[in-house]
XYZ file of C-alpha atoms in Angstrom:
661
model
C -16.916 -19.829 -12.673
C -14.543 -19.536 -14.697
C -12.823 -16.852 -13.367
C -12.874 -18.603 -10.230
C -10.454 -21.064 -11.807
C -8.533 -18.730 -13.558
C -7.831 -16.445 -10.553
C -6.818 -19.679 -8.576
C -4.853 -21.129 -11.112
C -3.648 -17.235 -10.547
C -2.807 -17.412 -7.009
C -1.469 -20.763 -7.810
C 0.648 -19.734 -10.055
C 2.454 -16.318 -7.959
C 3.842 -18.856 -5.459
C 7.645 -19.185 -5.432
C 7.885 -16.743 -8.789
C 10.796 -14.768 -9.440
C 11.502 -12.706 -12.464
C 13.237 -13.936 -15.445
C 17.418 -12.667 -14.851
C 16.992 -12.750 -11.302
C 20.187 -15.265 -10.250
C 20.536 -17.124 -6.818
C 24.357 -16.688 -5.149
C 26.254 -19.732 -3.790
C 28.267 -19.094 -1.028
C 31.029 -21.144 -0.218
C 31.671 -22.047 3.204
C 33.875 -19.396 5.063
C 32.421 -16.617 2.657
C 31.607 -13.645 4.408
C 27.599 -12.880 4.271
C 26.805 -9.303 4.676
C 24.099 -7.922 7.598
C 22.301 -5.649 6.289
C 20.023 -2.628 8.014
C 16.661 -0.861 6.814
C 15.000 1.744 8.417
C 13.427 1.412 11.974
C 10.006 1.307 12.004
C 6.855 1.792 14.939
C 3.172 1.416 14.527
C 2.769 3.919 17.457
C 4.365 6.581 15.198
C 4.531 5.706 11.681
C 7.427 7.198 11.612
C 10.640 5.066 10.162
C 14.144 6.590 11.204
C 16.997 5.276 10.671
C 18.642 2.402 12.269
C 22.068 4.348 13.528
C 20.120 7.624 14.902
C 20.346 5.437 17.817
C 23.737 4.439 19.807
C 23.900 1.371 17.898
C 27.132 -0.395 17.333
C 28.790 0.744 13.739
C 31.287 -0.765 11.322
C 35.222 0.504 10.756
C 34.730 3.394 8.397
C 30.983 4.349 9.329
C 27.806 2.895 8.026
C 27.655 2.784 4.569
C 23.975 2.970 2.023
C 22.945 0.900 -0.716
C 22.560 2.025 -4.008
C 18.105 2.410 -3.985
C 16.532 2.982 -6.598
C 13.573 5.677 -6.569
C 10.873 3.316 -5.124
C 13.149 2.685 -1.837
C 13.821 5.842 -1.194
C 10.067 6.803 -1.455
C 8.801 4.033 0.413
C 11.778 5.615 3.389
C 13.965 2.135 2.898
C 17.818 3.444 3.977
C 19.944 0.598 3.971
C 23.105 0.026 4.858
C 26.220 -2.012 6.228
C 26.412 -3.156 9.838
C 29.346 -4.401 11.614
C 28.107 -7.632 12.262
C 30.747 -10.048 11.119
C 28.868 -13.694 9.568
C 30.728 -16.391 7.494
C 29.306 -19.125 5.854
C 28.544 -22.002 7.502
C 30.217 -20.523 10.822
C 28.865 -20.802 14.353
C 29.928 -18.164 16.160
C 29.224 -18.253 20.555
C 28.689 -14.829 22.088
C 30.304 -12.775 19.485
C 31.203 -9.736 20.943
C 30.321 -6.834 18.672
C 31.162 -3.301 20.517
C 30.738 -1.197 23.807
C 28.028 1.826 23.633
C 27.147 4.267 25.445
C 24.073 4.505 25.958
C 23.438 7.690 27.967
C 21.438 8.508 31.012
C 19.565 6.127 32.889
C 16.235 6.950 33.497
C 14.614 9.454 36.162
C 11.832 11.166 37.351
C 11.355 14.488 35.912
C 14.432 14.135 33.548
C 14.605 13.404 29.567
C 15.324 10.318 28.998
C 17.795 9.138 26.085
C 17.419 8.164 22.271
C 17.080 4.347 22.949
C 14.819 4.384 25.946
C 12.482 6.984 23.786
C 12.716 4.343 20.494
C 11.761 1.917 23.268
C 9.036 3.178 24.316
C 7.564 4.271 20.992
C 7.891 -0.053 19.816
C 10.574 0.377 17.540
C 11.777 -2.481 15.092
C 14.507 -3.667 13.465
C 14.676 -4.533 9.902
C 17.472 -6.722 9.064
C 18.598 -8.179 6.024
C 20.794 -10.567 4.923
C 21.372 -11.730 0.689
C 17.796 -9.481 -0.133
C 15.793 -12.089 2.626
C 14.183 -10.010 5.651
C 14.502 -11.153 9.345
C 12.427 -12.960 11.179
C 11.182 -12.403 14.548
C 11.714 -15.426 17.041
C 9.936 -14.903 20.168
C 10.523 -17.017 23.039
C 8.851 -17.740 26.712
C 8.551 -20.515 29.691
C 6.121 -22.498 27.207
C 6.172 -21.337 23.619
C 8.409 -20.274 21.037
C 6.837 -18.075 18.079
C 8.158 -16.690 14.570
C 6.534 -13.946 13.248
C 7.821 -12.810 9.907
C 7.101 -9.213 9.401
C 7.693 -5.955 11.051
C 11.367 -6.985 12.232
C 11.585 -7.746 15.901
C 12.155 -4.957 18.582
C 14.417 -3.164 20.077
C 13.864 -3.351 23.506
C 11.170 -3.804 25.764
C 9.240 -2.173 28.800
C 9.074 -4.311 32.319
C 6.104 -5.264 33.231
C 6.620 -4.417 36.812
C 9.350 -1.750 36.580
C 7.545 -0.195 33.710
C 11.357 0.615 33.150
C 12.872 0.479 29.190
C 15.800 -2.574 28.680
C 17.413 -2.755 25.294
C 18.129 -5.984 23.592
C 22.085 -6.428 23.699
C 22.424 -9.529 22.419
C 20.778 -11.623 18.763
C 20.968 -14.674 18.232
C 20.853 -14.841 14.619
C 19.160 -18.226 12.744
C 20.660 -18.827 9.282
C 19.386 -21.574 6.960
C 20.862 -22.571 3.752
C 20.231 -25.647 1.091
C 23.117 -26.952 -0.673
C 23.400 -26.496 -4.256
C 22.915 -29.943 -5.986
C 25.857 -28.844 -8.897
C 28.073 -27.629 -6.224
C 28.025 -29.663 -3.344
C 30.451 -27.838 -1.598
C 28.395 -24.193 -1.983
C 25.097 -22.762 -0.100
C 22.182 -20.928 -0.875
C 20.525 -19.048 2.058
C 17.256 -19.751 2.762
C 15.693 -18.050 5.624
C 17.158 -15.612 8.124
C 15.487 -15.517 11.850
C 16.958 -13.035 14.446
C 16.320 -14.307 17.930
C 16.353 -11.022 20.703
C 17.906 -11.210 24.072
C 18.454 -8.533 26.860
C 21.490 -9.900 28.649
C 23.103 -7.441 31.337
C 26.820 -7.934 31.151
C 29.252 -7.316 33.924
C 32.317 -6.470 32.109
C 35.895 -4.813 32.383
C 36.975 -3.227 29.219
C 39.768 -3.743 27.484
C 42.980 -1.413 28.153
C 42.312 0.500 25.362
C 39.177 1.451 25.646
C 38.813 4.818 27.266
C 35.502 5.897 28.364
C 32.793 6.814 26.005
C 30.455 10.278 25.810
C 26.882 9.837 25.299
C 25.671 8.803 21.508
C 29.093 7.753 21.270
C 30.166 3.797 19.890
C 33.858 2.197 20.561
C 34.401 -0.591 18.028
C 35.233 -3.788 18.058
C 36.133 -3.250 21.621
C 36.630 -7.043 23.048
C 35.847 -6.564 27.146
C 36.476 -9.229 30.566
C 32.461 -10.712 31.726
C 32.693 -10.688 34.742
C 29.051 -12.437 34.868
C 29.457 -14.424 31.905
C 26.598 -17.082 31.164
C 27.220 -20.388 29.639
C 27.381 -19.213 25.939
C 29.873 -16.001 27.122
C 32.219 -18.097 29.419
C 35.530 -18.814 27.689
C 36.164 -21.438 30.763
C 33.588 -23.795 29.145
C 34.705 -27.169 27.910
C 32.556 -27.381 25.218
C 30.953 -23.748 23.474
C 26.914 -23.576 23.517
C 24.865 -21.657 21.440
C 23.088 -18.728 24.073
C 19.319 -19.810 24.779
C 16.360 -19.011 26.776
C 17.373 -20.658 30.186
C 20.812 -18.811 29.965
C 19.285 -15.534 29.745
C 16.675 -16.060 32.004
C 18.137 -18.044 34.858
C 17.879 -17.152 38.491
C 19.961 -14.516 39.353
C 20.396 -12.830 35.825
C 18.626 -9.170 35.288
C 17.769 -7.713 31.861
C 20.317 -5.238 30.156
C 18.627 -1.384 31.265
C 18.693 0.928 28.256
C 21.442 3.371 29.390
C 24.864 3.803 30.665
C 27.886 1.277 29.122
C 26.519 -1.255 27.275
C 28.617 -4.596 25.547
C 26.762 -5.799 22.032
C 26.965 -9.531 21.587
C 25.733 -12.031 18.898
C 25.536 -15.614 18.443
C 25.457 -16.984 14.569
C 23.933 -20.520 14.252
C 23.965 -22.175 11.009
C 21.181 -25.470 10.289
C 20.869 -26.594 7.010
C 17.366 -27.601 5.401
C 17.579 -29.748 2.451
C 13.488 -28.691 1.884
C 13.340 -25.479 1.237
C 14.602 -24.351 -1.755
C 15.994 -20.795 -2.581
C 12.903 -20.062 -5.058
C 10.180 -20.456 -2.543
C 12.239 -18.779 0.111
C 9.768 -15.421 -0.051
C 6.769 -17.945 0.234
C 6.577 -17.797 4.067
C 6.977 -13.798 4.062
C 4.695 -13.891 1.383
C 1.912 -15.850 3.149
C 2.632 -14.460 6.695
C 3.237 -17.872 7.840
C -0.253 -18.613 7.104
C -1.381 -15.794 8.978
C -3.962 -14.573 7.341
C -6.298 -18.479 5.287
C -6.848 -18.225 1.469
C -9.997 -18.679 3.132
C -10.122 -15.019 4.142
C -9.817 -13.355 0.743
C -12.319 -15.880 -1.163
C -15.145 -15.181 1.367
C -14.323 -11.517 0.039
C -14.781 -12.402 -3.510
C -18.241 -14.409 -2.322
C -19.492 -11.923 -0.537
C -18.190 -8.863 -2.977
C -20.375 -11.327 -5.982
C -23.308 -11.405 -3.866
C -23.057 -8.042 -4.198
C -22.953 -8.358 -7.600
C -25.406 -10.928 -8.805
C -27.933 -8.671 -6.655
C -27.275 -5.367 -8.476
C -27.477 -7.803 -11.382
C -30.245 -8.719 -10.064
C -32.033 -5.615 -9.697
C -31.180 -3.875 -12.834
C -32.803 -7.045 -14.720
C -35.560 -6.415 -12.894
C -36.191 -3.298 -12.898
C -34.077 -1.651 -15.087
C -34.567 -4.120 -18.109
C -38.033 -4.701 -17.968
C -38.800 -1.166 -17.593
C -36.632 -0.332 -20.611
C -38.387 -2.773 -22.379
C -41.956 -1.906 -21.675
C -40.418 2.161 -22.436
C -39.203 1.018 -26.020
C -42.413 -0.479 -27.104
C -44.434 2.433 -26.015
C -42.441 4.554 -27.588
C -41.244 3.359 -30.891
C -45.046 2.767 -31.394
C -47.367 4.378 -33.488
C -49.724 6.944 -31.463
C -53.927 6.755 -32.278
C -55.497 10.121 -33.017
C -57.386 9.543 -29.436
C -53.783 9.702 -27.861
C -52.568 12.642 -29.932
C -54.941 14.378 -28.634
C -55.121 13.748 -25.017
C -51.022 13.982 -25.356
C -50.600 11.190 -23.763
C -47.924 9.351 -25.994
C -45.390 10.734 -24.160
C -44.072 10.679 -20.341
C -40.677 9.744 -18.608
C -37.365 9.575 -20.131
C -37.879 10.318 -23.341
C -39.362 13.960 -22.364
C -35.690 14.921 -22.116
C -33.786 13.683 -25.362
C -33.800 16.881 -26.367
C -31.700 17.876 -23.196
C -30.753 14.700 -22.143
C -26.793 15.268 -23.678
C -26.467 19.400 -22.864
C -23.198 19.810 -21.593
C -23.021 20.360 -17.322
C -24.499 23.561 -15.937
C -21.547 23.367 -14.216
C -17.751 23.908 -14.715
C -17.707 21.442 -18.081
C -13.910 21.985 -17.910
C -13.522 20.871 -14.323
C -15.110 17.721 -14.808
C -13.530 17.306 -18.618
C -10.279 17.301 -16.223
C -12.019 15.137 -13.643
C -12.577 12.166 -15.986
C -9.621 12.402 -17.558
C -7.373 12.036 -13.971
C -9.481 9.212 -13.499
C -9.221 7.310 -16.507
C -5.213 7.892 -15.840
C -5.408 6.523 -12.736
C -7.799 3.969 -13.629
C -5.301 2.360 -16.326
C -2.226 2.771 -13.602
C -4.455 0.700 -11.589
C -5.846 -1.958 -13.620
C -1.522 -2.476 -15.182
C -0.349 -2.193 -11.466
C -2.246 -5.081 -10.518
C -2.372 -7.039 -13.918
C 1.718 -7.294 -12.926
C 1.794 -8.066 -9.749
C -0.460 -10.779 -10.015
C 1.251 -12.130 -13.146
C 4.247 -12.084 -10.364
C 6.683 -9.199 -11.816
C 6.561 -7.597 -9.013
C 7.397 -9.212 -6.382
C 7.918 -7.588 -2.405
C 11.465 -9.207 -3.102
C 12.790 -6.422 -5.363
C 12.187 -3.427 -3.089
C 10.222 -0.166 -4.431
C 9.533 -2.164 -7.170
C 5.905 -1.645 -6.610
C 6.236 1.898 -6.332
C 8.291 2.460 -8.869
C 5.817 1.256 -11.134
C 2.874 2.951 -9.958
C 4.740 6.197 -10.749
C 5.909 4.693 -13.877
C 2.562 3.680 -15.068
C 1.415 6.969 -14.001
C 3.663 9.208 -15.811
C 2.818 7.216 -18.851
C -0.978 6.884 -18.907
C -0.740 10.709 -19.478
C -1.255 10.626 -22.636
C -4.967 8.962 -21.706
C -5.709 11.673 -19.610
C -4.904 14.221 -22.044
C -6.824 12.334 -24.507
C -9.890 11.655 -22.562
C -10.066 15.442 -21.267
C -10.006 16.492 -24.174
C -12.886 14.458 -26.006
C -15.030 14.989 -23.304
C -14.047 19.330 -23.269
C -14.649 19.225 -27.053
C -18.103 17.578 -26.856
C -19.032 20.066 -24.480
C -18.360 22.763 -27.024
C -15.511 24.087 -24.493
C -13.279 26.810 -25.655
C -10.572 27.331 -23.531
C -7.984 24.459 -24.784
C -5.065 25.108 -23.745
C -6.438 25.767 -20.271
C -8.447 22.383 -19.888
C -5.112 20.253 -21.153
C -2.898 22.697 -18.480
C -5.331 21.431 -16.028
C -5.057 18.538 -16.161
C -1.622 18.772 -16.449
C -0.819 20.280 -13.354
C -3.891 19.237 -11.491
C -3.171 16.601 -9.625
C -0.313 16.202 -9.852
C 0.036 19.311 -8.008
C -1.939 17.849 -5.838
C -0.473 15.028 -5.128
C 3.404 16.912 -4.904
C 2.008 19.928 -2.817
C 0.688 17.431 -0.107
C 4.344 15.394 -0.597
C 6.365 18.373 0.209
C 4.051 19.055 3.517
C 4.412 15.299 4.546
C 8.423 15.982 3.791
C 8.371 18.504 5.549
C 6.737 16.971 8.595
C 8.953 13.604 8.352
C 12.191 16.086 8.417
C 10.970 17.502 11.651
C 10.651 14.240 13.082
C 14.176 13.341 11.904
C 12.354 9.795 9.570
C 14.160 8.792 6.794
C 10.822 8.927 4.903
C 12.038 12.419 4.332
C 13.450 12.331 0.943
C 16.457 13.771 -0.124
C 16.399 17.041 -2.675
C 17.652 14.496 -5.650
C 14.449 12.696 -5.673
C 12.666 15.649 -5.507
C 14.660 16.809 -8.742
C 13.608 13.173 -10.098
C 10.413 13.132 -9.841
C 10.253 17.043 -11.224
C 11.466 15.128 -14.590
C 9.716 13.028 -14.206
C 6.207 15.163 -14.390
C 7.598 18.134 -16.530
C 9.725 15.375 -18.526
C 7.904 13.021 -19.273
C 4.134 13.323 -18.140
C 3.608 16.818 -19.039
C 4.421 16.296 -22.493
C 2.968 12.751 -22.764
C -0.190 15.323 -21.657
C -0.486 17.672 -24.252
C 0.540 14.820 -26.713
C -2.835 12.971 -25.784
C -4.579 16.399 -25.878
C -3.646 16.847 -29.330
C -5.030 13.980 -30.647
C -7.967 14.323 -28.432
C -9.056 17.883 -30.353
C -8.132 16.250 -33.155
C -10.840 13.850 -33.511
C -14.665 14.594 -34.001
C -16.652 15.621 -30.927
C -18.033 12.169 -29.884
C -21.671 12.245 -31.513
C -25.195 11.677 -29.911
C -28.580 10.093 -31.208
C -30.671 12.603 -30.648
C -30.164 16.834 -30.905
C -30.176 19.365 -27.754
C -32.505 22.254 -28.106
C -31.419 26.287 -27.709
C -33.832 26.444 -24.831
C -33.471 24.233 -21.433
C -36.280 22.538 -20.294
C -37.533 23.059 -16.693
C -36.821 20.585 -14.195
C -40.113 19.276 -12.497
C -39.452 18.775 -8.118
C -37.575 15.454 -7.421
C -38.183 13.119 -4.327
C -35.762 12.490 -1.591
C -34.914 9.643 -2.406
C -33.824 11.461 -5.755
C -31.226 14.095 -3.945
C -27.620 13.895 -3.998
C -27.041 13.107 -0.409
C -29.260 10.121 -0.860
C -27.320 9.287 -4.300
C -23.518 9.962 -2.594
C -25.268 7.974 0.282
C -26.544 4.494 -1.543
C -24.117 5.000 -4.832
C -21.135 4.750 -2.772
C -21.197 1.734 0.216
C -22.485 -0.843 -2.542
C -19.096 -1.000 -3.886
C -17.312 0.243 -0.917
C -19.168 -2.964 0.531
C -17.453 -5.681 -2.515
C -13.457 -4.176 -1.720
C -13.462 -3.355 2.524
C -12.189 -6.920 3.496
C -9.341 -6.469 0.869
C -9.194 -2.772 1.939
C -7.969 -4.134 5.591
C -5.294 -5.859 4.564
C -3.830 -3.405 1.751
C -3.959 -1.046 4.819
C -2.176 -3.670 6.724
C 0.976 -3.841 4.249
C 1.015 0.085 4.058
C 1.063 1.064 7.966
C 1.435 -1.537 9.492
C 4.567 -3.464 7.552
C 2.863 -6.484 6.458
C 2.873 -8.423 3.541
C 0.534 -7.967 0.395
C 1.038 -10.477 -2.070
C -2.254 -11.628 -2.935
C -2.893 -9.919 -5.687
C -4.446 -12.304 -7.768
C -7.607 -11.628 -5.957
C -7.264 -7.922 -5.770
C -7.315 -8.257 -9.183
C -11.140 -10.254 -9.149
C -12.126 -7.768 -6.497
C -10.953 -4.381 -8.181
C -13.035 -6.070 -11.240
C -16.147 -5.992 -9.338
C -15.195 -2.703 -7.918
C -15.588 -1.201 -11.555
C -18.617 -3.294 -12.325
C -20.737 -2.526 -8.742
C -19.290 1.403 -9.322
C -20.669 1.501 -13.156
C -24.087 -1.092 -12.350
C -25.410 1.342 -9.199
C -24.574 4.598 -11.449
C -26.395 3.689 -14.380
C -29.053 2.537 -12.106
C -29.224 5.967 -10.774
C -29.524 8.279 -13.561
C -31.874 5.746 -15.089
C -34.491 6.641 -12.057
C -32.656 9.958 -12.685
C -33.515 10.765 -16.324
C -37.378 8.545 -15.526
C -38.165 11.710 -13.025
C -37.202 14.102 -15.734
C -33.736 15.581 -14.332
C -31.304 15.438 -17.140
C -28.362 16.845 -15.121
C -26.658 13.459 -14.651
C -22.658 14.312 -16.051
C -22.064 15.677 -12.442
C -24.264 13.118 -10.393
C -23.517 10.422 -12.230
C -19.330 11.118 -11.565
C -20.217 12.032 -7.794
C -22.598 8.442 -6.773
C -19.662 6.378 -8.165
C -17.263 8.633 -6.452
C -18.433 8.527 -3.451
C -17.015 5.193 -2.768
C -14.074 7.383 -1.863
C -15.788 8.808 0.206
C -16.968 5.991 2.363
C -12.736 4.997 1.829
C -11.752 8.356 3.582
C -14.554 7.461 5.894
C -13.702 4.349 7.139
C -9.676 4.990 7.936
C -10.861 7.241 10.607
C -11.797 3.284 12.078
C -8.735 1.548 10.987
C -6.996 4.546 12.544
C -8.025 3.482 15.846
C -5.441 0.014 15.553
C -2.353 1.641 14.884
C -1.944 3.471 18.992
C -0.644 6.278 17.369
C -1.106 9.655 19.049
C 1.903 12.556 17.988
C 0.292 15.028 15.513
C 2.829 14.331 12.721
C 1.686 10.925 12.506
C -1.982 11.841 12.758
C -0.724 14.539 9.427
C 1.064 11.562 8.251
C -1.542 9.266 8.267
C -4.925 11.317 7.222
C -2.567 13.097 4.415
C -1.982 10.085 2.669
C -5.442 8.747 3.147
C -6.570 11.600 2.046
C -5.207 12.123 -1.310
C -5.715 8.239 -1.806
C -8.742 8.985 -1.312
C -9.352 11.598 -3.761
C -7.436 9.103 -5.959
C -10.371 6.475 -5.877
C -13.112 9.254 -5.993
C -11.686 10.217 -9.812
C -10.945 6.647 -10.319
C -14.423 5.511 -9.491
C -16.214 9.205 -10.724
C -15.178 8.023 -13.898
C -16.145 4.727 -15.007
C -19.529 5.873 -13.512
C -20.129 8.691 -15.898
C -18.518 6.702 -18.560
C -20.424 3.725 -18.080
C -23.985 6.584 -17.991
C -22.646 7.732 -21.043
C -22.723 4.616 -23.029
C -25.777 3.688 -21.366
C -27.767 7.025 -22.611
C -26.235 7.115 -25.888
C -27.683 3.479 -26.293
C -31.597 4.068 -25.205
C -31.516 6.822 -26.772
C -30.428 5.590 -30.230
C -33.049 3.221 -29.724
C -36.166 4.679 -29.855
C -37.659 7.062 -32.682
C -38.172 10.945 -32.257
C -40.597 12.972 -33.728
């Protein structure tokens, strides 16, 4: 109960929290406000692309890239300048931006232009003003819907004609909060874009010569021959563009082809109730699209699994162990000694239980060291996130934190690997240390290279530049690898792990095992309970990664992570006891794989989740299952390490509590 109360307080504490030193910027009236454009995203392709890959209007002198950190590059963010001219508290009415040639029209047997292809792939724009992303406002005859994630669509496909139409007009709605200490200044607290498709018939100005397909004429003024009310200069009173104007009788949407005039409105509204420190709250909660009750139900579901599992351990394990301790520690009578009845069960394997694994002790030590490194990285990342230090307002911070913490935890990997390998009486110390330094990071980097080649072939902004690759290599070889060897040095200097019983020179024969103690059965049952304890939060995490939704309930995630670790430890210890009772002392690899099978269930679940993404391109399959396979492998190593360490502690405890003749 105390942990639940603490979690609730922690959840409340992260609302509206900003890092120390992050100061708001106050705009004076008339001051220029920069609108920046980010990558375009699609749930159909999962491949973000650069905004200016399409023939949108460009700023004078060409777009300029923002200074991005390593995390933003790895996330595929490409933040650039835009030609939209916005000034603080200055409304604009049907401001003309430019004339752009979108290319050939849609015809059967003819390849569609870039804009049509992007619309049919359901690409969305992601704009930014004062570091807050654009919310999308969608209006119809009866309702107005505002969505605070995934940006706004580039265009739409008509239900009747199945043709593509581009959103060539946007209403840019900006809300501000007046500064109490400086009444003449304001701080931006909300940014909403309402896209429209308006077919402007226009005559270009005299200096607007014909543009080739894919080229853009910048900041050209045209005379609109069929203006709507907001675009009609002859109207006595200026009006902002409204839904009724755009969809009035006789109006048509703008096809995504030919010469198109792009226009926009800017609407400023004061919001005295919304303060700057709370402006991200509606984004992080996604306007309460996912109630907190869902996460609490997930926590309760996980707690039920933990309670049931703990009850099983209490009823079966503790009771049996107490009986075993009483039987093993009492003095046997002469009659029992004569009949050789004093020993049966797990005590019979006391001379073999701590025998090094028969299959590749080096590989097991390396896997366990890598799992310990991932465990430390994960717990610290979730902890810092729950404390509010990794807010989505600081783009790329979460990826940067994961990467740096993984690199710094290299010493943990080296230490754990060396201690285990020395305990296993291994002699190839240099090989074990090199394997943990280059094994899992090498797999990650190799897969990253393949994913980068796929992204390059598709023209995606997910493809990172060569300089970023060099930075990653420096982190790997310049920081992580030396730390691994540093940790391994201290690990090999330590004595091997001491066991309470001696190991015999001749291995004991293992009797035939029942079917429910086979490896497939332990993998199936050992992973399903931990997976069941965390699959609800896993769904939201996958939605955040693959559908551009926000995930900021790290206090809940911290609780679920703890429950996952406890469940893995308990189920592995339970299977370990049954295995030793059956006189099978090969528990090292079994304990690792039993807990690690959680990662197998996560990978299988990724197939189920993939059906929601509407993706059908080969590159999408490679991207999705490549990264999900890598994440599942990391989870397998992390939970496997937890299972092995739990069984090691359990076995040392029970065998240290009995008398051995």
